[in-house]
Amino acid sequence: MNDTNTIRDSSSRSLACSPLSAAILKRRFLRRLIIALLTSAVAWNQFFQPVDRLDKLTLNTTIILSSVEKKHAESDNDHKDPPSPASATRKTAVVIFTHLINAHPSLDPLMTIYNGTKRYLNGLPEKAPYFITVDGIKDIPKNMEGELFLMENQENRNKYDEYIRQLQMHFKAHDNVKILIAGKNIGLANNIRRVIDNLSPDTKYMYLFQHDLPLVREINHTDILVTAEANDKMRLVGFKGDDPIQRPCGDDIVSESGIFYRRFKLWTDRNHFARIDHYKNDILPQVTSVFPEDNMHKPTRLNCTYFAPYYYEGGKGDPYYKHTDASERYGFKLFERVKRGEVAYSSLSKVNIMVMERMGVNMTELETYKSG
């Protein structure tokens, strides 16, 4: 058997019988020693060459690192917080819904919401996709009762156009922020549909925020996402506002990190987290109203275990957001609009008046504007 065949065969018995065996064993020992030292040096980050350039080392004999050895040598970089993959970054979108309000063209109400999501949604990727919707201005209807949104006139049109201009200028350098402007007034439900039509296929979840419900407490986004990924039944997650949440139903979930989620028969389109597919397949096909909650209360009562949202931290504790009433449709803010002559008393519905009374508005003074 020639020397070459003996080396290839690598049989210890053949080598022991060969006069070259000692030399061959020595070469093998040295080769393994060099590879071990080389791998250790890379792992300790003390080798002279960068890891990605360290393909081979020549010491009388050329030693080529195997794929396994290269992987081990590069493992030092695994501890350096690499950028999130694009698909992970896009997994959850944040949506903020806006329409014309008296505070416009100022961006302050919107930025309070936007900055709140950056501050309080712990674990949300820095480059997560954001969608800001701008609904169209409402036309003046024949029946004005209960119509409290700002309507089409030249003053409001000027406010609206300037608001959009400032919005586009502010976010022009934010490649993860998309602004969706409606050509006419289409309402919250149809704006949700537009957002879903513009989402990346990588986006599986979304937060929905209205422009006057800023966050005021930290929310563990990572825990919500991980828990939703592990529990298909977690389709919506709501957050406690100012009012107590009652009528629990179905089962509870306790996450791996100990956060408690409980279902309640309270469907709301206020701030919440949702599966995109749930909205597309289960919610929007049932929605015919401007506000989804108008149509979703009944299905939630009838089929709690499918439609009822889980509430973060069991719906207990302090509120996670506050209502600033940017649209000025409730209580004292609405009363001020009546006093200014912006809203006629005849436009107030029974519900509007009942809420104003409950919030402490002087009803005697309000009635003086009946003939106005």
Short mmCIF file of C-alpha atoms in Angstrom, two decimals, residues 5-261:
data_model
loop_
_atom_site.label_atom_id
_atom_site.label_comp_id
_atom_site.label_asym_id
_atom_site.label_seq_id
_atom_site.Cartn_x
_atom_site.Cartn_y
_atom_site.Cartn_z
CA ASN A 5 -3.51 5.32 0.32
CA THR A 6 -2.33 4.85 3.86
CA ILE A 7 -3.10 8.48 4.77
CA ARG A 8 -6.52 8.32 3.14
CA ASP A 9 -7.32 5.09 4.86
CA SER A 10 -6.28 6.66 8.19
CA SER A 11 -6.08 3.20 9.77
CA SER A 12 -4.05 3.28 12.96
CA ARG A 13 -2.84 -0.31 12.33
CA SER A 14 -1.49 0.52 8.85
CA LEU A 15 0.17 3.66 10.17
CA ALA A 16 1.81 1.78 12.98
CA CYS A 17 3.43 -0.56 10.47
CA SER A 18 4.69 2.26 8.24
CA PRO A 19 8.06 3.97 8.75
CA LEU A 20 6.29 7.29 8.07
CA SER A 21 3.68 6.74 10.75
CA ALA A 22 5.39 8.90 13.36
CA ALA A 23 5.71 11.81 10.94
CA ILE A 24 2.09 11.51 9.80
CA LEU A 25 0.78 11.34 13.35
CA LYS A 26 2.85 14.35 14.25
CA ARG A 27 1.46 16.30 11.29
CA ARG A 28 -2.10 15.37 12.28
CA PHE A 29 -1.50 16.39 15.86
CA LEU A 30 -0.03 19.73 14.79
CA ARG A 31 -2.89 20.34 12.35
CA ARG A 32 -5.52 19.69 15.04
CA LEU A 33 -3.62 21.77 17.55
CA ILE A 34 -3.43 24.74 15.16
CA ILE A 35 -7.14 24.48 14.32
CA ALA A 36 -8.03 24.36 18.03
CA LEU A 37 -5.81 27.34 18.81
CA LEU A 38 -7.13 29.21 15.81
CA THR A 39 -10.76 28.59 16.76
CA SER A 40 -10.13 29.64 20.34
CA ALA A 41 -8.37 32.80 19.25
CA VAL A 42 -11.29 33.78 17.07
CA ALA A 43 -13.80 32.96 19.76
CA TRP A 44 -11.87 35.15 22.21
CA ASN A 45 -11.68 37.90 19.61
CA GLN A 46 -7.89 38.06 19.97
CA PHE A 47 -6.83 36.98 16.52
CA PHE A 48 -5.13 39.52 14.24
CA GLN A 49 -7.53 39.22 11.29
CA PRO A 50 -11.27 40.11 11.29
CA VAL A 51 -13.42 36.99 11.47
CA ASP A 52 -14.99 37.49 8.06
CA ARG A 53 -11.53 37.63 6.44
CA LEU A 54 -10.13 34.65 8.30
CA ASP A 55 -10.58 32.00 5.61
CA LYS A 56 -7.26 30.21 5.92
CA LEU A 57 -3.87 30.30 7.56
CA THR A 58 -0.66 29.06 5.95
CA LEU A 59 1.89 27.46 8.25
CA ASN A 60 3.97 25.21 5.93
CA THR A 61 0.66 23.47 5.26
CA THR A 62 -2.60 25.27 4.25
CA ILE A 63 -5.34 24.70 6.79
CA ILE A 64 -8.87 25.31 5.54
CA LEU A 65 -11.47 25.91 8.19
CA SER A 66 -14.50 23.68 7.85
CA SER A 67 -17.99 25.19 7.76
CA VAL A 68 -18.54 24.05 11.34
CA GLU A 69 -15.32 25.69 12.46
CA LYS A 70 -16.22 28.92 10.65
CA LYS A 71 -19.64 28.95 12.30
CA HIS A 72 -18.00 28.49 15.69
CA ALA A 73 -15.46 31.20 14.91
CA GLU A 74 -18.22 33.63 13.97
CA SER A 75 -20.38 32.86 16.99
CA ASP A 76 -18.77 35.73 18.90
CA ASN A 77 -20.86 38.11 16.79
CA ASP A 78 -24.09 36.44 17.93
CA HIS A 79 -23.92 38.37 21.20
CA LYS A 80 -23.89 41.80 19.58
CA ASP A 81 -27.61 42.56 19.16
CA PRO A 82 -27.85 42.37 15.35
CA PRO A 83 -30.57 44.47 13.69
CA SER A 84 -33.99 42.85 13.74
CA PRO A 85 -34.88 41.03 10.53
CA ALA A 86 -37.22 43.06 8.34
CA SER A 87 -40.06 40.58 8.77
CA ALA A 88 -39.84 40.79 12.57
CA THR A 89 -39.77 44.58 12.44
CA ARG A 90 -42.90 44.62 10.30
CA LYS A 91 -44.81 42.01 12.32
CA THR A 92 -46.79 44.62 14.28
CA ALA A 93 -48.05 47.91 12.85
CA VAL A 94 -49.22 50.98 14.76
CA VAL A 95 -52.23 52.81 13.33
CA ILE A 96 -53.35 56.29 14.41
CA PHE A 97 -56.71 57.53 13.15
CA THR A 98 -57.28 61.27 12.76
CA HIS A 99 -59.93 63.62 11.40
CA LEU A 100 -60.39 67.37 11.36
CA ILE A 101 -60.61 68.98 14.82
CA ASN A 102 -60.53 72.56 16.10
CA ALA A 103 -56.91 72.16 17.25
CA HIS A 104 -55.75 71.72 13.63
CA PRO A 105 -53.56 72.59 11.84
CA SER A 106 -51.47 71.97 14.98
CA LEU A 107 -49.87 68.53 15.12
CA ASP A 108 -49.83 68.54 18.93
CA PRO A 109 -52.75 66.10 19.50
CA LEU A 110 -51.35 63.63 16.97
CA MET A 111 -47.79 63.88 18.28
CA THR A 112 -49.03 63.21 21.82
CA ILE A 113 -50.37 59.88 20.56
CA TYR A 114 -47.33 59.13 18.39
CA ASN A 115 -44.79 59.95 21.11
CA GLY A 116 -46.83 57.99 23.64
CA THR A 117 -46.54 54.83 21.54
CA LYS A 118 -42.79 55.32 21.31
CA ARG A 119 -42.50 55.82 25.05
CA TYR A 120 -44.94 53.28 26.45
CA LEU A 121 -45.03 50.31 24.03
CA ASN A 122 -42.03 48.48 25.47
CA GLY A 123 -40.40 46.13 22.99
CA LEU A 124 -41.94 47.62 19.84
CA PRO A 125 -39.21 47.73 17.15
CA GLU A 126 -37.90 51.22 16.46
CA LYS A 127 -38.74 50.87 12.78
CA ALA A 128 -42.15 49.26 13.19
CA PRO A 129 -44.55 50.43 10.46
CA TYR A 130 -46.82 53.34 11.33
CA PHE A 131 -49.97 54.36 9.50
CA ILE A 132 -51.60 57.74 10.10
CA THR A 133 -55.03 58.13 8.54
CA VAL A 134 -56.67 61.47 7.80
CA ASP A 135 -60.41 61.18 7.20
CA GLY A 136 -62.11 63.58 4.81
CA ILE A 137 -64.23 66.52 5.98
CA LYS A 138 -67.86 65.71 6.63
CA ASP A 139 -70.47 67.18 4.30
CA ILE A 140 -73.32 69.15 5.87
CA PRO A 141 -76.26 66.73 6.22
CA LYS A 142 -79.97 67.58 5.97
CA ASN A 143 -80.62 66.33 9.51
CA MET A 144 -78.13 67.94 11.91
CA GLU A 145 -79.23 66.13 15.08
CA GLY A 146 -76.25 64.48 16.74
CA GLU A 147 -73.86 65.78 14.07
CA LEU A 148 -70.95 67.11 16.11
CA PHE A 149 -67.95 66.66 13.80
CA LEU A 150 -66.56 69.68 11.97
CA MET A 151 -68.11 70.06 8.56
CA GLU A 152 -67.21 71.39 5.15
CA ASN A 153 -66.73 75.16 4.88
CA GLN A 154 -63.86 77.33 3.71
CA GLU A 155 -62.40 77.91 7.17
CA ASN A 156 -62.36 74.20 7.95
CA ARG A 157 -60.99 73.37 4.50
CA ASN A 158 -58.05 75.73 5.09
CA LYS A 159 -57.34 74.10 8.47
CA TYR A 160 -57.53 70.65 6.94
CA ASP A 161 -55.20 71.39 4.04
CA GLU A 162 -52.63 73.03 6.31
CA TYR A 163 -52.80 70.10 8.74
CA ILE A 164 -52.03 67.66 5.92
CA ARG A 165 -49.15 69.86 4.70
CA GLN A 166 -47.57 69.99 8.16
CA LEU A 167 -48.13 66.26 8.65
CA GLN A 168 -46.36 65.40 5.41
CA MET A 169 -43.49 67.77 6.16
CA HIS A 170 -42.98 66.39 9.65
CA PHE A 171 -42.80 62.74 8.60
CA LYS A 172 -41.14 63.09 5.20
CA ALA A 173 -37.89 61.59 6.48
CA HIS A 174 -39.62 58.69 8.29
CA ASP A 175 -39.60 55.82 5.82
CA ASN A 176 -41.64 53.63 8.19
CA VAL A 177 -44.52 56.13 8.47
CA LYS A 178 -47.26 56.10 5.85
CA ILE A 179 -49.99 58.75 5.69
CA LEU A 180 -53.33 57.70 4.24
CA ILE A 181 -55.57 60.63 3.26
CA ALA A 182 -59.21 59.92 2.44
CA GLY A 183 -60.71 61.85 -0.45
CA LYS A 184 -63.98 62.16 1.45
CA ASN A 185 -65.38 61.39 4.88
CA ILE A 186 -65.44 57.59 5.12
CA GLY A 187 -65.46 56.97 8.89
CA LEU A 188 -63.35 54.84 11.21
CA ALA A 189 -64.37 51.41 9.88
CA ASN A 190 -63.52 52.25 6.26
CA ASN A 191 -60.22 53.81 7.31
CA ILE A 192 -59.38 50.51 9.03
CA ARG A 193 -60.16 48.73 5.77
CA ARG A 194 -57.83 51.08 3.87
CA VAL A 195 -55.01 50.45 6.34
CA ILE A 196 -55.37 46.68 6.07
CA ASP A 197 -55.24 46.95 2.27
CA ASN A 198 -51.87 48.72 2.57
CA LEU A 199 -50.20 46.42 5.10
CA SER A 200 -47.18 44.29 4.27
CA PRO A 201 -47.79 40.51 4.14
CA ASP A 202 -45.28 40.34 7.03
CA THR A 203 -47.62 42.34 9.28
CA LYS A 204 -49.76 40.01 11.38
CA TYR A 205 -50.86 42.33 14.18
CA MET A 206 -51.74 45.98 14.69
CA TYR A 207 -52.36 48.51 17.42
CA LEU A 208 -55.29 50.84 16.74
CA PHE A 209 -55.15 54.29 18.38
CA GLN A 210 -57.62 57.14 18.08
CA HIS A 211 -56.17 60.63 18.03
CA ASP A 212 -57.48 61.68 21.45
CA LEU A 213 -56.61 58.59 23.52
CA PRO A 214 -52.93 59.01 24.46
CA LEU A 215 -51.16 56.29 26.43
CA VAL A 216 -50.18 57.18 29.99
CA ARG A 217 -48.75 53.86 31.26
CA GLU A 218 -46.22 51.34 30.06
CA ILE A 219 -47.44 48.31 28.12
CA ASN A 220 -45.27 45.25 27.56
CA HIS A 221 -45.59 44.83 23.79
CA THR A 222 -43.14 41.91 23.80
CA ASP A 223 -45.31 39.99 26.24
CA ILE A 224 -48.48 40.67 24.25
CA LEU A 225 -46.84 39.54 21.01
CA VAL A 226 -45.29 36.38 22.49
CA THR A 227 -48.55 35.47 24.24
CA ALA A 228 -50.60 36.04 21.08
CA GLU A 229 -48.17 33.90 19.08
CA ALA A 230 -48.61 31.09 21.62
CA ASN A 231 -52.42 31.41 21.89
CA ASP A 232 -54.50 31.58 18.72
CA LYS A 233 -57.55 32.41 20.81
CA MET A 234 -56.01 35.77 21.74
CA ARG A 235 -57.44 37.77 18.85
CA LEU A 236 -57.88 41.16 20.51
CA VAL A 237 -56.27 42.75 23.56
CA GLY A 238 -57.94 45.75 25.14
CA PHE A 239 -56.59 48.20 27.72
CA LYS A 240 -58.37 49.72 30.68
CA GLY A 241 -59.47 53.32 30.29
CA ASP A 242 -61.17 55.55 32.85
CA ASP A 243 -64.22 53.34 33.33
CA PRO A 244 -64.26 50.01 35.19
CA ILE A 245 -64.50 46.87 33.06
CA GLN A 246 -67.20 44.40 34.03
CA ARG A 247 -68.78 41.12 32.89
CA PRO A 248 -65.82 38.73 32.50
CA CYS A 249 -66.37 35.67 30.35
CA GLY A 250 -64.55 32.65 29.01
CA ASP A 251 -61.08 31.69 30.13
CA ASP A 252 -58.03 33.57 31.36
CA ILE A 253 -54.44 33.53 30.12
CA VAL A 254 -51.35 34.02 32.24
CA SER A 255 -48.27 34.72 30.12
CA GLU A 256 -44.85 33.20 30.70
CA SER A 257 -43.73 36.43 32.31
CA GLY A 258 -46.77 36.47 34.62
CA ILE A 259 -49.00 39.07 32.95
CA PHE A 260 -52.68 38.27 33.40
CA TYR A 261 -55.18 38.51 30.51
#
